[in-house]
Amino acid sequence: MTGPDPRAGELAVAGLEWLLGVARPDGAGLAWPNRPGDAGTDPMLYSGTAGIVLTLLDGYRHLGDERYADAALRGATGLAAVAADWDTASLYFGLTGMAVALHAVHDVLGDAGAGVAARRALRTVAGRFDGTRWGPQFELLGGNAGIALGALAVGDVDLALLATEPYRRTAERTAYGVHWETRVGRAARQHHVSHGTLGIAAALAATGRAADRPDLVELALSAAADVVARNEAGPDGFLVPHSDPLQDDVERYNYGWCQGPAGDAQAFRWLRDVTGDPEWSALADRCWHTVTGSGVPQRLWPGFWDNNGHCCGTAGVLALACDRGAGGAEFADVLVADLAARATLDAAGARWSNVEHRATPSVLEPRTGWAMGTAGIVRELLRYARPDAGYAVPWPDHPPA
């Protein structure tokens, strides 16, 4: 193929149209449900309005359609109202993620009220700190590491330091480095970006650089060393188990962003950018080698690669392919072709259904949000279609390519 698959841009526009069509008025604002059939709406970065607002900003930046800017502004109004009473602080499920979206609306569209609401949300987050954590989770999706990265995205280095300092005293020494109990009472130690050691390492490295704290960078390197020592793919690849000991009912290996090498590569890129050490680029290359040889995006057996979305599916791998520029273009074409084949496209627009092979029916209702739904897919299709334009707003845990 001599250039990006033209279907990508068409599907991205159709996906944006579907997102506009399933939005719900929320006072003076807009809100989105996780699934169109849900009774309520979802404000979260992971699965609802906050993540959709960032995708709308990408749509506006790439396509210039004022409807996307207007929907993002109204989504920010809805988020500001919800944030006043939201009781979770985290990046992906709480106030920090809402603050990231509100700050982005201020940055891209110049809305002063959204900027005020973002700062207010982060003040609330800081005020809920118990001295160690904000709740049972202690990692990127639901805990301190994500709060640190979200705070850095909004320019609040003090909050990022507040969030990362506890990792210094809670680290558990291993034969090769350190790791953490990433959820209170969980015996298994997880290793990857979403719920494990590498997500914490990324936050420590980014905060250490921003705050000129070499001790945090050193702790990040020790954490990464523990994960690297667990590689089971030999010298050319990189594949680490989901957890040790392995949690019940979990596949030993995953390949996506959340629990596999597609996300591990991004953490290694953080360490490369912070340290300048080419070792981390080499590890990212080994992650790429493993992902591209894994069979993704084919559905090789029930339960293997049943998700189109960003968190544990095809869109997250497409993000990694686009990060690699020309070196990832051929595989990016394969991923886009698969997303095109799996889209539902009609007068309402485009959306994607995931599969749960253990359920009947196995095809799930399409979702709207970043993690498992259309917003996360659209964001990567837009970037693929116009690689020189990039993202309108960098994702807090995704280092710039």
mmCIF file of C-alpha atoms in Angstrom:
data_model
loop_
_atom_site.group_PDB
_atom_site.id
_atom_site.type_symbol
_atom_site.label_atom_id
_atom_site.label_comp_id
_atom_site.label_asym_id
_atom_site.label_seq_id
_atom_site.Cartn_x
_atom_site.Cartn_y
_atom_site.Cartn_z
ATOM 1 C CA MET A 1 0.000 0.000 0.000
ATOM 2 C CA THR A 2 1.472 3.389 -0.999
ATOM 3 C CA GLY A 3 -0.258 5.400 1.730
ATOM 4 C CA PRO A 4 -2.739 5.111 4.585
ATOM 5 C CA ASP A 5 -5.806 2.990 3.893
ATOM 6 C CA PRO A 6 -8.477 5.554 2.849
ATOM 7 C CA ARG A 7 -11.103 3.593 4.783
ATOM 8 C CA ALA A 8 -9.516 4.756 8.038
ATOM 9 C CA GLY A 9 -10.537 8.386 7.625
ATOM 10 C CA GLU A 10 -14.007 7.419 6.451
ATOM 11 C CA LEU A 11 -14.517 5.113 9.425
ATOM 12 C CA ALA A 12 -13.224 7.759 11.829
ATOM 13 C CA VAL A 13 -15.772 10.283 10.550
ATOM 14 C CA ALA A 14 -18.533 7.680 10.738
ATOM 15 C CA GLY A 15 -17.461 6.799 14.282
ATOM 16 C CA LEU A 16 -17.595 10.449 15.310
ATOM 17 C CA GLU A 17 -21.082 10.705 13.818
ATOM 18 C CA TRP A 18 -22.219 7.717 15.857
ATOM 19 C CA LEU A 19 -20.777 9.252 19.029
ATOM 20 C CA LEU A 20 -22.629 12.512 18.387
ATOM 21 C CA GLY A 21 -25.810 10.548 17.799
ATOM 22 C CA VAL A 22 -25.722 8.653 21.104
ATOM 23 C CA ALA A 23 -24.848 11.702 23.255
ATOM 24 C CA ARG A 24 -27.424 12.710 25.846
ATOM 25 C CA PRO A 25 -28.302 16.224 27.033
ATOM 26 C CA ASP A 26 -27.148 16.760 30.613
ATOM 27 C CA GLY A 27 -28.369 20.128 31.834
ATOM 28 C CA ALA A 28 -26.429 22.659 29.806
ATOM 29 C CA GLY A 29 -23.945 19.979 28.807
ATOM 30 C CA LEU A 30 -23.646 16.590 27.135
ATOM 31 C CA ALA A 31 -22.893 13.156 28.555
ATOM 32 C CA TRP A 32 -22.376 9.715 27.105
ATOM 33 C CA PRO A 33 -23.371 6.274 28.345
ATOM 34 C CA ASN A 34 -20.837 3.453 28.302
ATOM 35 C CA ARG A 35 -23.294 1.586 26.051
ATOM 36 C CA PRO A 36 -26.256 3.189 24.271
ATOM 37 C CA GLY A 37 -28.624 0.802 26.085
ATOM 38 C CA ASP A 38 -27.482 1.885 29.560
ATOM 39 C CA ALA A 39 -29.918 3.820 31.731
ATOM 40 C CA GLY A 40 -27.298 6.251 33.019
ATOM 41 C CA THR A 41 -24.244 8.041 31.680
ATOM 42 C CA ASP A 42 -20.559 7.521 32.427
ATOM 43 C CA PRO A 43 -18.135 10.439 33.007
ATOM 44 C CA MET A 44 -14.916 8.420 33.167
ATOM 45 C CA LEU A 45 -11.779 8.677 31.018
ATOM 46 C CA TYR A 46 -11.731 4.897 30.698
ATOM 47 C CA SER A 47 -15.232 4.275 29.438
ATOM 48 C CA GLY A 48 -17.254 7.463 29.127
ATOM 49 C CA THR A 49 -17.495 11.197 28.596
ATOM 50 C CA ALA A 50 -13.960 12.300 29.539
ATOM 51 C CA GLY A 51 -12.340 9.977 27.007
ATOM 52 C CA ILE A 52 -14.921 10.850 24.353
ATOM 53 C CA VAL A 53 -14.231 14.572 24.835
ATOM 54 C CA LEU A 54 -10.554 13.977 23.999
ATOM 55 C CA THR A 55 -11.547 12.064 20.861
ATOM 56 C CA LEU A 56 -13.844 14.906 19.818
ATOM 57 C CA LEU A 57 -10.914 17.310 20.171
ATOM 58 C CA ASP A 58 -8.934 15.042 17.854
ATOM 59 C CA GLY A 59 -11.847 15.080 15.415
ATOM 60 C CA TYR A 60 -11.938 18.875 15.508
ATOM 61 C CA ARG A 61 -8.163 19.223 15.070
ATOM 62 C CA HIS A 62 -8.004 16.747 12.189
ATOM 63 C CA LEU A 63 -11.217 17.633 10.364
ATOM 64 C CA GLY A 64 -12.066 21.220 11.361
ATOM 65 C CA ASP A 65 -15.748 20.401 11.952
ATOM 66 C CA GLU A 66 -17.138 22.850 14.521
ATOM 67 C CA ARG A 67 -19.729 20.298 15.643
ATOM 68 C CA TYR A 68 -16.969 18.311 17.309
ATOM 69 C CA ALA A 69 -15.661 21.383 19.110
ATOM 70 C CA ASP A 70 -19.170 22.263 20.270
ATOM 71 C CA ALA A 71 -19.784 18.723 21.539
ATOM 72 C CA ALA A 72 -16.443 18.750 23.376
ATOM 73 C CA LEU A 73 -17.344 22.074 25.037
ATOM 74 C CA ARG A 74 -20.745 20.755 26.092
ATOM 75 C CA GLY A 75 -19.135 17.538 27.293
ATOM 76 C CA ALA A 76 -16.778 19.620 29.448
ATOM 77 C CA THR A 77 -19.764 21.457 30.920
ATOM 78 C CA GLY A 78 -21.286 18.117 31.854
ATOM 79 C CA LEU A 79 -18.014 16.879 33.338
ATOM 80 C CA ALA A 80 -17.594 20.003 35.463
ATOM 81 C CA ALA A 81 -21.041 19.449 36.962
ATOM 82 C CA VAL A 82 -20.407 15.759 37.695
ATOM 83 C CA ALA A 83 -16.943 16.367 39.161
ATOM 84 C CA ALA A 84 -18.369 18.320 42.057
ATOM 85 C CA ASP A 85 -19.800 15.118 43.542
ATOM 86 C CA TRP A 86 -17.624 12.349 42.110
ATOM 87 C CA ASP A 87 -16.041 10.303 44.886
ATOM 88 C CA THR A 88 -13.196 8.561 43.015
ATOM 89 C CA ALA A 89 -9.872 10.316 42.472
ATOM 90 C CA SER A 90 -8.095 8.163 39.888
ATOM 91 C CA LEU A 91 -7.014 8.891 36.316
ATOM 92 C CA TYR A 92 -9.109 6.338 34.491
ATOM 93 C CA PHE A 93 -12.118 6.105 36.810
ATOM 94 C CA GLY A 94 -12.226 9.427 38.604
ATOM 95 C CA LEU A 95 -11.572 13.116 39.016
ATOM 96 C CA THR A 96 -8.020 13.134 37.674
ATOM 97 C CA GLY A 97 -9.191 11.864 34.288
ATOM 98 C CA MET A 98 -11.989 14.417 34.229
ATOM 99 C CA ALA A 99 -9.424 17.125 35.018
ATOM 100 C CA VAL A 100 -7.286 15.967 32.074
ATOM 101 C CA ALA A 101 -10.260 16.269 29.715
ATOM 102 C CA LEU A 102 -11.304 19.657 31.105
ATOM 103 C CA HIS A 103 -7.755 20.988 30.835
ATOM 104 C CA ALA A 104 -7.582 19.760 27.236
ATOM 105 C CA VAL A 105 -10.756 21.669 26.352
ATOM 106 C CA HIS A 106 -9.210 24.774 27.879
ATOM 107 C CA ASP A 107 -5.958 24.193 25.983
ATOM 108 C CA VAL A 108 -7.423 23.411 22.559
ATOM 109 C CA LEU A 109 -10.585 25.535 22.566
ATOM 110 C CA GLY A 110 -9.627 28.307 24.989
ATOM 111 C CA ASP A 111 -12.542 27.720 27.364
ATOM 112 C CA ALA A 112 -11.564 29.407 30.644
ATOM 113 C CA GLY A 113 -14.342 27.722 32.630
ATOM 114 C CA ALA A 114 -13.008 24.283 31.731
ATOM 115 C CA GLY A 115 -9.553 25.293 32.958
ATOM 116 C CA VAL A 116 -10.982 26.499 36.278
ATOM 117 C CA ALA A 117 -12.934 23.252 36.660
ATOM 118 C CA ALA A 118 -9.789 21.186 35.948
ATOM 119 C CA ARG A 119 -7.811 22.952 38.660
ATOM 120 C CA ARG A 120 -10.704 22.630 41.100
ATOM 121 C CA ALA A 121 -10.933 18.895 40.452
ATOM 122 C CA LEU A 122 -7.225 18.397 41.142
ATOM 123 C CA ARG A 123 -7.471 20.414 44.387
ATOM 124 C CA THR A 124 -10.190 17.997 45.444
ATOM 125 C CA VAL A 125 -7.960 15.054 44.542
ATOM 126 C CA ALA A 126 -5.078 16.417 46.614
ATOM 127 C CA GLY A 127 -7.404 16.970 49.558
ATOM 128 C CA ARG A 128 -8.482 13.324 49.575
ATOM 129 C CA PHE A 129 -4.979 11.868 49.889
ATOM 130 C CA ASP A 130 -4.632 9.676 52.993
ATOM 131 C CA GLY A 131 -0.858 9.894 53.172
ATOM 132 C CA THR A 132 -0.261 6.797 51.054
ATOM 133 C CA ARG A 133 -3.031 6.330 48.501
ATOM 134 C CA TRP A 134 -6.549 7.264 47.408
ATOM 135 C CA GLY A 135 -8.177 3.850 47.651
ATOM 136 C CA PRO A 136 -7.481 0.134 47.336
ATOM 137 C CA GLN A 137 -5.790 0.447 43.936
ATOM 138 C CA PHE A 138 -2.156 1.542 43.840
ATOM 139 C CA GLU A 139 -1.266 1.529 40.116
ATOM 140 C CA LEU A 140 -1.935 3.385 36.878
ATOM 141 C CA LEU A 141 -5.587 2.777 36.073
ATOM 142 C CA GLY A 142 -7.031 3.294 39.526
ATOM 143 C CA GLY A 143 -4.271 4.554 41.807
ATOM 144 C CA ASN A 144 -1.305 6.784 42.477
ATOM 145 C CA ALA A 145 0.632 6.238 39.255
ATOM 146 C CA GLY A 146 -2.251 7.387 37.082
ATOM 147 C CA ILE A 147 -2.912 10.366 39.326
ATOM 148 C CA ALA A 148 0.732 11.385 38.954
ATOM 149 C CA LEU A 149 0.625 11.174 35.155
ATOM 150 C CA GLY A 150 -2.704 13.000 34.992
ATOM 151 C CA ALA A 151 -1.367 15.734 37.261
ATOM 152 C CA LEU A 152 1.677 16.157 35.002
ATOM 153 C CA ALA A 153 -0.622 16.440 31.975
ATOM 154 C CA VAL A 154 -2.362 19.358 33.682
ATOM 155 C CA GLY A 155 0.913 20.909 34.866
ATOM 156 C CA ASP A 156 0.603 20.083 38.584
ATOM 157 C CA VAL A 157 4.036 18.726 39.511
ATOM 158 C CA ASP A 158 3.327 19.023 43.245
ATOM 159 C CA LEU A 159 0.401 16.599 42.998
ATOM 160 C CA ALA A 160 2.515 14.229 40.910
ATOM 161 C CA LEU A 161 5.135 14.217 43.678
ATOM 162 C CA LEU A 162 2.475 13.661 46.326
ATOM 163 C CA ALA A 163 1.277 10.630 44.384
ATOM 164 C CA THR A 164 4.697 9.084 43.698
ATOM 165 C CA GLU A 165 6.486 9.599 47.031
ATOM 166 C CA PRO A 166 4.677 6.645 48.704
ATOM 167 C CA TYR A 167 6.185 4.226 46.190
ATOM 168 C CA ARG A 168 9.591 4.820 47.769
ATOM 169 C CA ARG A 169 8.588 3.407 51.143
ATOM 170 C CA THR A 170 6.190 0.690 49.941
ATOM 171 C CA ALA A 171 8.442 -0.965 47.349
ATOM 172 C CA GLU A 172 9.064 -4.679 47.846
ATOM 173 C CA ARG A 173 12.588 -5.819 47.031
ATOM 174 C CA THR A 174 12.922 -8.746 44.593
ATOM 175 C CA ALA A 175 15.904 -10.641 43.231
ATOM 176 C CA TYR A 176 16.181 -8.191 40.317
ATOM 177 C CA GLY A 177 14.595 -4.937 41.443
ATOM 178 C CA VAL A 178 11.346 -3.881 43.087
ATOM 179 C CA HIS A 179 7.604 -4.292 42.696
ATOM 180 C CA TRP A 180 4.483 -3.411 44.667
ATOM 181 C CA GLU A 181 1.192 -4.705 46.002
ATOM 182 C CA THR A 182 -0.939 -2.899 43.436
ATOM 183 C CA ARG A 183 -4.276 -3.625 45.070
ATOM 184 C CA VAL A 184 -4.845 -4.032 48.790
ATOM 185 C CA GLY A 185 -4.994 -7.726 49.642
ATOM 186 C CA ARG A 186 -4.001 -9.012 46.185
ATOM 187 C CA ALA A 187 -1.396 -11.758 46.507
ATOM 188 C CA ALA A 188 -0.393 -11.685 42.841
ATOM 189 C CA ARG A 189 2.118 -9.099 41.733
ATOM 190 C CA GLN A 190 1.214 -7.719 38.306
ATOM 191 C CA HIS A 191 3.865 -6.542 35.887
ATOM 192 C CA HIS A 192 2.411 -4.516 33.031
ATOM 193 C CA VAL A 193 1.213 -0.967 32.377
ATOM 194 C CA SER A 194 -2.420 -0.913 33.473
ATOM 195 C CA HIS A 195 -2.311 -2.597 36.875
ATOM 196 C CA GLY A 196 1.337 -3.394 37.450
ATOM 197 C CA THR A 197 4.955 -2.471 37.876
ATOM 198 C CA LEU A 198 5.626 -0.884 34.466
ATOM 199 C CA GLY A 199 2.789 1.606 34.858
ATOM 200 C CA ILE A 200 4.292 2.693 38.160
ATOM 201 C CA ALA A 201 7.750 2.863 36.582
ATOM 202 C CA ALA A 202 6.434 5.186 33.871
ATOM 203 C CA ALA A 203 4.907 7.520 36.463
ATOM 204 C CA LEU A 204 8.062 7.533 38.586
ATOM 205 C CA ALA A 205 10.251 8.277 35.573
ATOM 206 C CA ALA A 206 8.022 11.061 34.241
ATOM 207 C CA THR A 207 7.644 12.679 37.677
ATOM 208 C CA GLY A 208 11.335 12.313 38.427
ATOM 209 C CA ARG A 209 12.211 14.170 35.248
ATOM 210 C CA ALA A 210 9.596 16.914 35.774
ATOM 211 C CA ALA A 211 10.578 17.494 39.408
ATOM 212 C CA ASP A 212 14.346 16.939 38.988
ATOM 213 C CA ARG A 213 14.211 13.979 41.341
ATOM 214 C CA PRO A 214 16.838 11.426 40.269
ATOM 215 C CA ASP A 215 15.852 9.151 43.180
ATOM 216 C CA LEU A 216 12.432 8.620 41.567
ATOM 217 C CA VAL A 217 14.060 7.857 38.226
ATOM 218 C CA GLU A 218 16.338 5.328 39.934
ATOM 219 C CA LEU A 219 13.316 3.669 41.535
ATOM 220 C CA ALA A 220 11.659 3.521 38.105
ATOM 221 C CA LEU A 221 14.737 1.789 36.690
ATOM 222 C CA SER A 222 14.729 -0.737 39.519
ATOM 223 C CA ALA A 223 11.046 -1.467 38.885
ATOM 224 C CA ALA A 224 11.621 -1.934 35.167
ATOM 225 C CA ALA A 225 14.574 -4.229 35.878
ATOM 226 C CA ASP A 226 12.282 -6.558 37.830
ATOM 227 C CA VAL A 227 9.922 -6.841 34.843
ATOM 228 C CA VAL A 228 12.708 -7.247 32.285
ATOM 229 C CA ALA A 229 14.099 -10.146 34.312
ATOM 230 C CA ARG A 230 10.786 -11.997 33.862
ATOM 231 C CA ASN A 231 10.952 -12.046 30.045
ATOM 232 C CA GLU A 232 10.117 -15.492 28.647
ATOM 233 C CA ALA A 233 10.474 -14.728 24.919
ATOM 234 C CA GLY A 234 14.245 -15.051 24.540
ATOM 235 C CA PRO A 235 16.732 -12.376 23.426
ATOM 236 C CA ASP A 236 14.779 -11.219 20.371
ATOM 237 C CA GLY A 237 11.326 -10.826 21.904
ATOM 238 C CA PHE A 238 9.664 -9.614 25.076
ATOM 239 C CA LEU A 239 6.803 -11.452 26.769
ATOM 240 C CA VAL A 240 6.160 -11.410 30.500
ATOM 241 C CA PRO A 241 3.334 -13.273 32.273
ATOM 242 C CA HIS A 242 0.227 -11.420 33.349
ATOM 243 C CA SER A 243 1.152 -11.843 37.033
ATOM 244 C CA ASP A 244 3.097 -13.944 39.525
ATOM 245 C CA PRO A 245 1.573 -16.053 40.890
ATOM 246 C CA LEU A 246 -0.878 -16.191 37.994
ATOM 247 C CA GLN A 247 -4.365 -14.995 38.942
ATOM 248 C CA ASP A 248 -7.256 -17.401 38.537
ATOM 249 C CA ASP A 249 -9.099 -17.423 35.192
ATOM 250 C CA VAL A 250 -6.476 -15.242 33.469
ATOM 251 C CA GLU A 251 -4.477 -16.119 30.365
ATOM 252 C CA ARG A 252 -0.767 -16.318 31.137
ATOM 253 C CA TYR A 253 0.164 -14.013 28.262
ATOM 254 C CA ASN A 254 -1.550 -11.023 26.708
ATOM 255 C CA TYR A 255 -0.372 -8.873 23.803
ATOM 256 C CA GLY A 256 -2.319 -5.622 24.153
ATOM 257 C CA TRP A 257 -1.724 -2.280 25.818
ATOM 258 C CA CYS A 258 -3.014 -3.158 29.264
ATOM 259 C CA GLN A 259 -1.224 -6.413 30.095
ATOM 260 C CA GLY A 260 1.187 -7.083 27.256
ATOM 261 C CA PRO A 261 4.066 -5.905 25.104
ATOM 262 C CA ALA A 262 2.031 -3.286 23.200
ATOM 263 C CA GLY A 263 1.875 -1.314 26.454
ATOM 264 C CA ASP A 264 5.254 -2.440 27.777
ATOM 265 C CA ALA A 265 6.864 -0.771 24.747
ATOM 266 C CA GLN A 266 5.349 2.571 25.725
ATOM 267 C CA ALA A 267 6.738 2.266 29.258
ATOM 268 C CA PHE A 268 10.164 1.495 27.812
ATOM 269 C CA ARG A 269 9.872 4.595 25.614
ATOM 270 C CA TRP A 270 9.230 6.691 28.751
ATOM 271 C CA LEU A 271 12.455 5.321 30.213
ATOM 272 C CA ARG A 272 14.321 5.987 26.957
ATOM 273 C CA ASP A 273 13.125 9.590 26.881
ATOM 274 C CA VAL A 274 14.023 10.181 30.534
ATOM 275 C CA THR A 275 17.415 8.442 30.594
ATOM 276 C CA GLY A 276 18.627 8.636 27.001
ATOM 277 C CA ASP A 277 19.733 5.008 27.300
ATOM 278 C CA PRO A 278 19.312 3.091 23.997
ATOM 279 C CA GLU A 279 18.694 -0.107 25.996
ATOM 280 C CA TRP A 280 15.075 0.943 26.354
ATOM 281 C CA SER A 281 14.636 1.476 22.616
ATOM 282 C CA ALA A 282 15.993 -2.023 22.075
ATOM 283 C CA LEU A 283 13.442 -3.425 24.533
ATOM 284 C CA ALA A 284 10.651 -1.543 22.761
ATOM 285 C CA ASP A 285 11.844 -3.129 19.503
ATOM 286 C CA ARG A 286 11.683 -6.566 21.128
ATOM 287 C CA CYS A 287 8.103 -5.846 22.235
ATOM 288 C CA TRP A 288 7.269 -4.976 18.635
ATOM 289 C CA HIS A 289 8.862 -8.208 17.423
ATOM 290 C CA THR A 290 6.671 -10.206 19.807
ATOM 291 C CA VAL A 291 3.432 -8.367 19.022
ATOM 292 C CA THR A 292 3.833 -8.662 15.264
ATOM 293 C CA GLY A 293 4.613 -12.371 15.540
ATOM 294 C CA SER A 294 1.791 -13.198 17.932
ATOM 295 C CA GLY A 295 -1.013 -13.699 15.412
ATOM 296 C CA VAL A 296 -2.754 -10.420 16.303
ATOM 297 C CA PRO A 297 -5.301 -9.365 15.009
ATOM 298 C CA GLN A 298 -6.429 -12.855 13.942
ATOM 299 C CA ARG A 299 -8.855 -14.566 16.291
ATOM 300 C CA LEU A 300 -6.869 -17.765 16.598
ATOM 301 C CA TRP A 301 -9.014 -19.440 19.261
ATOM 302 C CA PRO A 302 -11.958 -18.472 21.490
ATOM 303 C CA GLY A 303 -10.732 -15.795 23.838
ATOM 304 C CA PHE A 304 -7.709 -14.764 21.756
ATOM 305 C CA TRP A 305 -8.094 -11.274 20.373
ATOM 306 C CA ASP A 306 -11.799 -10.705 20.870
ATOM 307 C CA ASN A 307 -11.501 -6.946 21.439
ATOM 308 C CA ASN A 308 -11.240 -4.092 18.926
ATOM 309 C CA GLY A 309 -10.670 -1.362 21.500
ATOM 310 C CA HIS A 310 -7.632 0.388 22.904
ATOM 311 C CA CYS A 311 -7.147 -1.155 26.327
ATOM 312 C CA CYS A 312 -6.740 -4.810 25.378
ATOM 313 C CA GLY A 313 -7.486 -4.830 21.667
ATOM 314 C CA THR A 314 -6.566 -3.798 18.162
ATOM 315 C CA ALA A 315 -6.675 -0.009 18.597
ATOM 316 C CA GLY A 316 -4.007 -0.179 21.304
ATOM 317 C CA VAL A 317 -1.713 -2.124 18.990
ATOM 318 C CA LEU A 318 -2.453 0.369 16.204
ATOM 319 C CA ALA A 319 -1.242 3.132 18.532
ATOM 320 C CA LEU A 320 2.070 1.310 18.904
ATOM 321 C CA ALA A 321 2.321 0.744 15.141
ATOM 322 C CA CYS A 322 1.744 4.452 14.460
ATOM 323 C CA ASP A 323 4.345 5.347 17.105
ATOM 324 C CA ARG A 324 6.899 3.543 14.956
ATOM 325 C CA GLY A 325 6.211 5.663 11.877
ATOM 326 C CA ALA A 326 7.283 4.115 8.599
ATOM 327 C CA GLY A 327 8.611 1.080 10.470
ATOM 328 C CA GLY A 328 5.128 0.249 11.675
ATOM 329 C CA ALA A 329 3.190 1.209 8.549
ATOM 330 C CA GLU A 330 2.789 -2.232 7.010
ATOM 331 C CA PHE A 331 1.423 -3.774 10.204
ATOM 332 C CA ALA A 332 -0.736 -0.690 10.797
ATOM 333 C CA ASP A 333 -2.354 -1.371 7.404
ATOM 334 C CA VAL A 334 -3.202 -4.904 8.569
ATOM 335 C CA LEU A 335 -4.755 -3.614 11.789
ATOM 336 C CA VAL A 336 -6.823 -0.971 9.997
ATOM 337 C CA ALA A 337 -8.085 -3.535 7.500
ATOM 338 C CA ASP A 338 -9.191 -5.724 10.406
ATOM 339 C CA LEU A 339 -10.988 -2.816 12.091
ATOM 340 C CA ALA A 340 -12.692 -1.995 8.792
ATOM 341 C CA ALA A 341 -13.866 -5.600 8.423
ATOM 342 C CA ARG A 342 -15.262 -5.676 11.977
ATOM 343 C CA ALA A 343 -17.054 -2.307 11.953
ATOM 344 C CA THR A 344 -20.813 -1.967 11.967
ATOM 345 C CA LEU A 345 -21.483 0.794 9.443
ATOM 346 C CA ASP A 346 -24.941 2.178 8.623
ATOM 347 C CA ALA A 347 -26.899 5.425 8.564
ATOM 348 C CA ALA A 348 -26.162 5.978 12.271
ATOM 349 C CA GLY A 349 -22.400 5.859 11.695
ATOM 350 C CA ALA A 350 -19.694 3.361 12.645
ATOM 351 C CA ARG A 351 -19.174 1.431 15.867
ATOM 352 C CA TRP A 352 -17.501 -1.758 16.984
ATOM 353 C CA SER A 353 -18.693 -4.747 19.007
ATOM 354 C CA ASN A 354 -16.391 -6.922 21.076
ATOM 355 C CA VAL A 355 -16.822 -10.646 21.708
ATOM 356 C CA GLU A 356 -17.155 -12.575 24.964
ATOM 357 C CA HIS A 357 -16.849 -16.194 23.915
ATOM 358 C CA ARG A 358 -18.103 -17.434 27.294
ATOM 359 C CA ALA A 359 -21.406 -15.556 26.983
ATOM 360 C CA THR A 360 -24.528 -16.145 24.894
ATOM 361 C CA PRO A 361 -24.920 -14.193 22.702
ATOM 362 C CA SER A 362 -21.170 -13.721 22.398
ATOM 363 C CA VAL A 363 -21.290 -10.462 20.416
ATOM 364 C CA LEU A 364 -21.553 -7.608 22.915
ATOM 365 C CA GLU A 365 -23.356 -4.298 22.586
ATOM 366 C CA PRO A 366 -21.090 -1.611 21.062
ATOM 367 C CA ARG A 367 -19.462 0.696 23.588
ATOM 368 C CA THR A 368 -18.784 4.392 23.281
ATOM 369 C CA GLY A 369 -15.634 5.034 25.295
ATOM 370 C CA TRP A 370 -11.861 4.948 25.017
ATOM 371 C CA ALA A 371 -11.003 1.588 26.547
ATOM 372 C CA MET A 372 -13.362 -0.867 24.876
ATOM 373 C CA GLY A 373 -15.272 1.295 22.461
ATOM 374 C CA THR A 374 -15.554 3.592 19.503
ATOM 375 C CA ALA A 375 -13.806 6.665 20.937
ATOM 376 C CA GLY A 376 -10.519 4.821 21.437
ATOM 377 C CA ILE A 377 -10.698 3.326 17.946
ATOM 378 C CA VAL A 378 -11.572 6.620 16.249
ATOM 379 C CA ARG A 379 -8.648 8.369 17.916
ATOM 380 C CA GLU A 380 -6.172 5.901 16.420
ATOM 381 C CA LEU A 381 -7.862 5.839 13.001
ATOM 382 C CA LEU A 382 -7.554 9.632 12.817
ATOM 383 C CA ARG A 383 -3.875 9.492 13.683
ATOM 384 C CA TYR A 384 -3.236 6.717 11.175
ATOM 385 C CA ALA A 385 -5.096 8.607 8.422
ATOM 386 C CA ARG A 386 -3.129 11.818 9.002
ATOM 387 C CA PRO A 387 0.177 10.779 10.604
ATOM 388 C CA ASP A 388 1.745 14.226 10.309
ATOM 389 C CA ALA A 389 -1.019 15.747 12.432
ATOM 390 C CA GLY A 390 -0.647 13.427 15.435
ATOM 391 C CA TYR A 391 -2.945 13.741 18.429
ATOM 392 C CA ALA A 392 -4.678 16.971 19.383
ATOM 393 C CA VAL A 393 -3.970 16.182 23.034
ATOM 394 C CA PRO A 394 -1.335 13.694 24.239
ATOM 395 C CA TRP A 395 -2.767 10.918 26.384
ATOM 396 C CA PRO A 396 -1.308 11.177 29.942
ATOM 397 C CA ASP A 397 0.455 7.814 29.868
ATOM 398 C CA HIS A 398 1.394 7.740 26.164
ATOM 399 C CA PRO A 399 4.841 9.291 25.531
ATOM 400 C CA PRO A 400 5.053 11.367 22.341
ATOM 401 C CA ALA A 401 6.405 9.410 19.387
#
